[in-house]
mmCIF file of C-alpha atoms in Angstrom:
data_model
loop_
_atom_site.group_PDB
_atom_site.id
_atom_site.type_symbol
_atom_site.label_atom_id
_atom_site.label_comp_id
_atom_site.label_asym_id
_atom_site.label_seq_id
_atom_site.Cartn_x
_atom_site.Cartn_y
_atom_site.Cartn_z
ATOM 1 C CA UNK U 1 -14.601 41.976 -51.672
ATOM 2 C CA UNK U 2 -11.311 40.621 -50.374
ATOM 3 C CA UNK U 3 -10.562 37.552 -48.304
ATOM 4 C CA UNK U 4 -8.225 38.226 -45.383
ATOM 5 C CA UNK U 5 -7.047 36.112 -42.493
ATOM 6 C CA UNK U 6 -7.974 36.751 -38.880
ATOM 7 C CA UNK U 7 -4.303 37.431 -38.139
ATOM 8 C CA UNK U 8 -4.250 40.117 -40.840
ATOM 9 C CA UNK U 9 -7.351 41.681 -39.333
ATOM 10 C CA UNK U 10 -5.715 41.812 -35.918
ATOM 11 C CA UNK U 11 -2.402 43.153 -37.194
ATOM 12 C CA UNK U 12 -3.719 45.860 -39.523
ATOM 13 C CA UNK U 13 -6.360 47.047 -37.044
ATOM 14 C CA UNK U 14 -3.797 47.297 -34.265
ATOM 15 C CA UNK U 15 -1.381 49.290 -36.417
ATOM 16 C CA UNK U 16 -4.116 51.589 -37.729
ATOM 17 C CA UNK U 17 -5.278 52.421 -34.198
ATOM 18 C CA UNK U 18 -1.745 53.028 -33.002
ATOM 19 C CA UNK U 19 -1.290 55.434 -35.920
ATOM 20 C CA UNK U 20 -3.818 57.821 -34.342
ATOM 21 C CA UNK U 21 -2.093 57.637 -30.952
ATOM 22 C CA UNK U 22 -4.474 55.217 -29.274
ATOM 23 C CA UNK U 23 -2.798 53.521 -26.313
ATOM 24 C CA UNK U 24 -1.133 50.252 -27.327
ATOM 25 C CA UNK U 25 -3.105 48.188 -24.783
ATOM 26 C CA UNK U 26 -6.444 49.587 -25.954
ATOM 27 C CA UNK U 27 -5.391 49.116 -29.579
ATOM 28 C CA UNK U 28 -4.626 45.445 -28.933
ATOM 29 C CA UNK U 29 -7.957 44.940 -27.150
ATOM 30 C CA UNK U 30 -9.818 46.565 -30.028
ATOM 31 C CA UNK U 31 -7.946 44.513 -32.630
ATOM 32 C CA UNK U 32 -8.951 41.348 -30.782
ATOM 33 C CA UNK U 33 -12.602 42.456 -30.793
ATOM 34 C CA UNK U 34 -12.442 43.071 -34.553
ATOM 35 C CA UNK U 35 -10.923 39.624 -35.026
ATOM 36 C CA UNK U 36 -13.709 38.099 -32.925
ATOM 37 C CA UNK U 37 -16.438 39.828 -34.939
ATOM 38 C CA UNK U 38 -14.892 38.722 -38.226
ATOM 39 C CA UNK U 39 -14.711 35.074 -37.158
ATOM 40 C CA UNK U 40 -18.370 35.237 -36.093
ATOM 41 C CA UNK U 41 -19.544 36.569 -39.467
ATOM 42 C CA UNK U 42 -20.215 40.073 -38.150
ATOM 43 C CA UNK U 43 -19.284 43.269 -39.979
ATOM 44 C CA UNK U 44 -16.560 45.236 -38.217
ATOM 45 C CA UNK U 45 -14.506 47.169 -40.764
ATOM 46 C CA UNK U 46 -16.819 50.102 -41.443
ATOM 47 C CA UNK U 47 -17.490 50.439 -37.708
ATOM 48 C CA UNK U 48 -13.825 50.520 -36.693
ATOM 49 C CA UNK U 49 -13.053 53.088 -39.394
ATOM 50 C CA UNK U 50 -15.951 55.212 -38.142
ATOM 51 C CA UNK U 51 -14.542 54.830 -34.630
ATOM 52 C CA UNK U 52 -11.212 56.275 -35.757
ATOM 53 C CA UNK U 53 -13.003 59.255 -37.299
ATOM 54 C CA UNK U 54 -15.025 59.862 -34.126
ATOM 55 C CA UNK U 55 -11.926 59.525 -31.973
ATOM 56 C CA UNK U 56 -9.954 62.032 -34.027
ATOM 57 C CA UNK U 57 -12.823 64.535 -33.943
ATOM 58 C CA UNK U 58 -13.391 64.091 -30.193
ATOM 59 C CA UNK U 59 -16.978 62.873 -30.685
ATOM 60 C CA UNK U 60 -16.616 59.616 -28.802
ATOM 61 C CA UNK U 61 -15.926 58.890 -25.147
ATOM 62 C CA UNK U 62 -13.266 56.648 -23.652
ATOM 63 C CA UNK U 63 -14.529 57.213 -20.102
ATOM 64 C CA UNK U 64 -16.710 54.534 -18.506
ATOM 65 C CA UNK U 65 -18.325 57.171 -16.289
ATOM 66 C CA UNK U 66 -18.698 60.050 -18.739
ATOM 67 C CA UNK U 67 -20.832 59.492 -21.841
ATOM 68 C CA UNK U 68 -23.853 61.051 -23.558
ATOM 69 C CA UNK U 69 -25.979 60.396 -26.624
ATOM 70 C CA UNK U 70 -23.868 62.889 -28.580
ATOM 71 C CA UNK U 71 -20.618 61.504 -27.166
ATOM 72 C CA UNK U 72 -21.217 57.808 -26.397
ATOM 73 C CA UNK U 73 -18.714 55.395 -24.914
ATOM 74 C CA UNK U 74 -16.729 53.601 -27.593
ATOM 75 C CA UNK U 75 -17.313 49.892 -27.145
ATOM 76 C CA UNK U 76 -14.740 49.259 -29.890
ATOM 77 C CA UNK U 77 -12.018 50.903 -27.803
ATOM 78 C CA UNK U 78 -13.278 50.385 -24.243
ATOM 79 C CA UNK U 79 -15.306 47.175 -24.522
ATOM 80 C CA UNK U 80 -12.762 44.942 -22.782
ATOM 81 C CA UNK U 81 -12.145 47.481 -20.021
ATOM 82 C CA UNK U 82 -15.869 47.924 -19.379
ATOM 83 C CA UNK U 83 -16.667 44.208 -19.281
ATOM 84 C CA UNK U 84 -13.704 43.457 -17.029
ATOM 85 C CA UNK U 85 -14.846 46.257 -14.681
ATOM 86 C CA UNK U 86 -18.405 44.900 -14.479
ATOM 87 C CA UNK U 87 -17.350 41.259 -14.156
ATOM 88 C CA UNK U 88 -14.656 41.761 -11.527
ATOM 89 C CA UNK U 89 -16.710 44.130 -9.367
ATOM 90 C CA UNK U 90 -20.120 42.498 -9.900
ATOM 91 C CA UNK U 91 -21.481 45.919 -10.815
ATOM 92 C CA UNK U 92 -24.228 47.095 -13.151
ATOM 93 C CA UNK U 93 -23.190 49.672 -15.719
ATOM 94 C CA UNK U 94 -25.540 51.822 -17.735
ATOM 95 C CA UNK U 95 -24.919 54.463 -20.361
ATOM 96 C CA UNK U 96 -24.718 55.297 -24.039
ATOM 97 C CA UNK U 97 -22.711 52.932 -26.234
ATOM 98 C CA UNK U 98 -21.400 53.334 -29.735
ATOM 99 C CA UNK U 99 -21.522 50.064 -31.749
ATOM 100 C CA UNK U 100 -22.654 47.618 -29.021
ATOM 101 C CA UNK U 101 -21.486 44.683 -31.141
ATOM 102 C CA UNK U 102 -17.925 45.248 -29.931
ATOM 103 C CA UNK U 103 -19.142 44.951 -26.346
ATOM 104 C CA UNK U 104 -20.801 41.629 -27.204
ATOM 105 C CA UNK U 105 -17.429 40.383 -28.446
ATOM 106 C CA UNK U 106 -15.816 41.501 -25.192
ATOM 107 C CA UNK U 107 -18.550 39.782 -23.177
ATOM 108 C CA UNK U 108 -17.816 36.473 -24.853
ATOM 109 C CA UNK U 109 -14.049 36.756 -24.372
ATOM 110 C CA UNK U 110 -14.254 37.808 -20.708
ATOM 111 C CA UNK U 111 -16.960 35.298 -19.765
ATOM 112 C CA UNK U 112 -14.742 32.463 -20.991
ATOM 113 C CA UNK U 113 -11.833 33.837 -18.986
ATOM 114 C CA UNK U 114 -13.678 34.589 -15.746
ATOM 115 C CA UNK U 115 -16.402 31.910 -15.974
ATOM 116 C CA UNK U 116 -19.182 34.417 -15.364
ATOM 117 C CA UNK U 117 -22.641 35.053 -16.770
ATOM 118 C CA UNK U 118 -23.070 38.488 -18.351
ATOM 119 C CA UNK U 119 -26.138 40.227 -19.710
ATOM 120 C CA UNK U 120 -26.418 43.214 -22.039
ATOM 121 C CA UNK U 121 -29.842 44.818 -22.427
ATOM 122 C CA UNK U 122 -31.323 47.928 -24.030
ATOM 123 C CA UNK U 123 -33.062 50.870 -22.353
ATOM 124 C CA UNK U 124 -36.296 48.840 -22.201
ATOM 125 C CA UNK U 125 -34.377 45.954 -20.552
ATOM 126 C CA UNK U 126 -34.804 43.739 -23.605
ATOM 127 C CA UNK U 127 -31.849 41.332 -23.827
ATOM 128 C CA UNK U 128 -29.318 42.101 -26.542
ATOM 129 C CA UNK U 129 -26.810 39.424 -25.528
ATOM 130 C CA UNK U 130 -26.192 36.989 -22.684
ATOM 131 C CA UNK U 131 -23.359 34.586 -21.935
ATOM 132 C CA UNK U 132 -23.917 31.137 -20.448
ATOM 133 C CA UNK U 133 -20.842 29.017 -19.774
ATOM 134 C CA UNK U 134 -19.225 28.425 -23.166
ATOM 135 C CA UNK U 135 -22.168 29.815 -25.150
ATOM 136 C CA UNK U 136 -23.231 33.269 -26.290
ATOM 137 C CA UNK U 137 -26.799 34.198 -27.184
ATOM 138 C CA UNK U 138 -27.399 37.347 -29.224
ATOM 139 C CA UNK U 139 -30.285 39.320 -30.694
ATOM 140 C CA UNK U 140 -28.608 40.042 -34.014
ATOM 141 C CA UNK U 141 -31.147 42.726 -34.938
ATOM 142 C CA UNK U 142 -29.735 44.968 -32.222
ATOM 143 C CA UNK U 143 -26.089 44.607 -33.240
ATOM 144 C CA UNK U 144 -26.476 47.100 -36.089
ATOM 145 C CA UNK U 145 -27.452 49.944 -33.746
ATOM 146 C CA UNK U 146 -25.017 52.848 -33.718
ATOM 147 C CA UNK U 147 -25.760 54.607 -30.430
ATOM 148 C CA UNK U 148 -27.816 52.819 -27.785
ATOM 149 C CA UNK U 149 -28.548 53.297 -24.101
ATOM 150 C CA UNK U 150 -27.595 49.979 -22.540
ATOM 151 C CA UNK U 151 -27.271 48.086 -19.280
ATOM 152 C CA UNK U 152 -24.462 45.603 -18.618
ATOM 153 C CA UNK U 153 -24.443 43.392 -15.550
ATOM 154 C CA UNK U 154 -23.451 40.039 -14.110
ATOM 155 C CA UNK U 155 -26.486 37.764 -14.008
ATOM 156 C CA UNK U 156 -27.456 34.382 -12.638
ATOM 157 C CA UNK U 157 -27.441 31.295 -14.818
ATOM 158 C CA UNK U 158 -30.507 31.164 -17.014
ATOM 159 C CA UNK U 159 -31.659 28.738 -19.678
ATOM 160 C CA UNK U 160 -34.734 30.541 -21.010
ATOM 161 C CA UNK U 161 -33.605 32.593 -23.971
ATOM 162 C CA UNK U 162 -35.663 33.931 -26.843
ATOM 163 C CA UNK U 163 -32.559 34.743 -28.852
ATOM 164 C CA UNK U 164 -30.174 32.607 -30.887
ATOM 165 C CA UNK U 165 -26.747 31.258 -30.054
ATOM 166 C CA UNK U 166 -23.942 32.912 -32.002
ATOM 167 C CA UNK U 167 -21.248 30.538 -33.217
ATOM 168 C CA UNK U 168 -18.001 30.696 -35.173
ATOM 169 C CA UNK U 169 -18.142 30.896 -38.945
ATOM 170 C CA UNK U 170 -17.454 27.729 -40.900
ATOM 171 C CA UNK U 171 -14.136 29.201 -42.064
ATOM 172 C CA UNK U 172 -12.990 31.071 -38.981
ATOM 173 C CA UNK U 173 -9.455 31.743 -40.235
ATOM 174 C CA UNK U 174 -10.548 33.940 -43.165
ATOM 175 C CA UNK U 175 -13.155 36.632 -43.689
ATOM 176 C CA UNK U 176 -14.462 38.637 -46.619
ATOM 177 C CA UNK U 177 -14.120 42.397 -46.272
ATOM 178 C CA UNK U 178 -14.895 45.456 -48.377
ATOM 179 C CA UNK U 179 -11.852 46.192 -50.545
ATOM 180 C CA UNK U 180 -12.100 49.988 -50.311
ATOM 181 C CA UNK U 181 -12.435 49.951 -46.528
ATOM 182 C CA UNK U 182 -9.606 47.441 -46.159
ATOM 183 C CA UNK U 183 -7.293 49.614 -48.255
ATOM 184 C CA UNK U 184 -8.158 52.617 -46.084
ATOM 185 C CA UNK U 185 -7.304 50.666 -42.931
ATOM 186 C CA UNK U 186 -4.029 49.465 -44.424
ATOM 187 C CA UNK U 187 -3.184 52.986 -45.563
ATOM 188 C CA UNK U 188 -3.598 54.291 -42.019
ATOM 189 C CA UNK U 189 -1.330 51.548 -40.733
ATOM 190 C CA UNK U 190 1.308 51.927 -43.451
ATOM 191 C CA UNK U 191 1.564 55.715 -43.671
ATOM 192 C CA UNK U 192 1.913 56.643 -40.027
ATOM 193 C CA UNK U 193 2.642 53.542 -37.952
ATOM 194 C CA UNK U 194 6.155 53.226 -36.539
ATOM 195 C CA UNK U 195 7.120 49.562 -36.094
ATOM 196 C CA UNK U 196 7.856 48.526 -32.515
ATOM 197 C CA UNK U 197 11.489 48.904 -31.528
ATOM 198 C CA UNK U 198 13.388 49.187 -28.265
ATOM 199 C CA UNK U 199 13.139 52.966 -28.559
ATOM 200 C CA UNK U 200 9.417 53.084 -29.303
ATOM 201 C CA UNK U 201 8.646 50.584 -26.550
ATOM 202 C CA UNK U 202 10.567 52.630 -23.997
ATOM 203 C CA UNK U 203 8.446 55.633 -24.887
ATOM 204 C CA UNK U 204 5.185 53.709 -24.625
ATOM 205 C CA UNK U 205 5.524 52.630 -21.027
ATOM 206 C CA UNK U 206 6.912 49.110 -21.553
#
């Protein structure tokens, strides 16, 4: 195991995702979700590497409206977009999600920004996660699911939860990660990532 900083997690994840031609805005969102998971003592590295494999093979969706069990929506890549869509439009979304834990991270970040209450539940309408002001309550047993049919919606304030609050780790600036997986992520970033320059920015829609 290696100990890495949250800034390293953000930087290397962003560069690795850009190396497989993922849009820079989505890559930054995803890197922030990985950073959030790490600082909340949740595993992220194996899941984000699996996401890159699924993306390259075309077995994951980046469309909020088009997803199936065999091609679920990537919450690692589209989590921020999906939560912002639900929160700003006060809509209920339902569909298949890959790695719901990334969506939980997005829920926490967006709920702080927009001061809204969000609820994520499974196909049986059992709560997976819910935000309440500055707090986040999560059923940790459901965060390890790979593909799940879920509902995401804005909800009214509630104080009756049967799940635990999720808080920052005691050492939020550093996390322990699997050495082999970390080297794979860094290799993706190092081998094919082109550092930002005036030329690369002009070609990326800046």
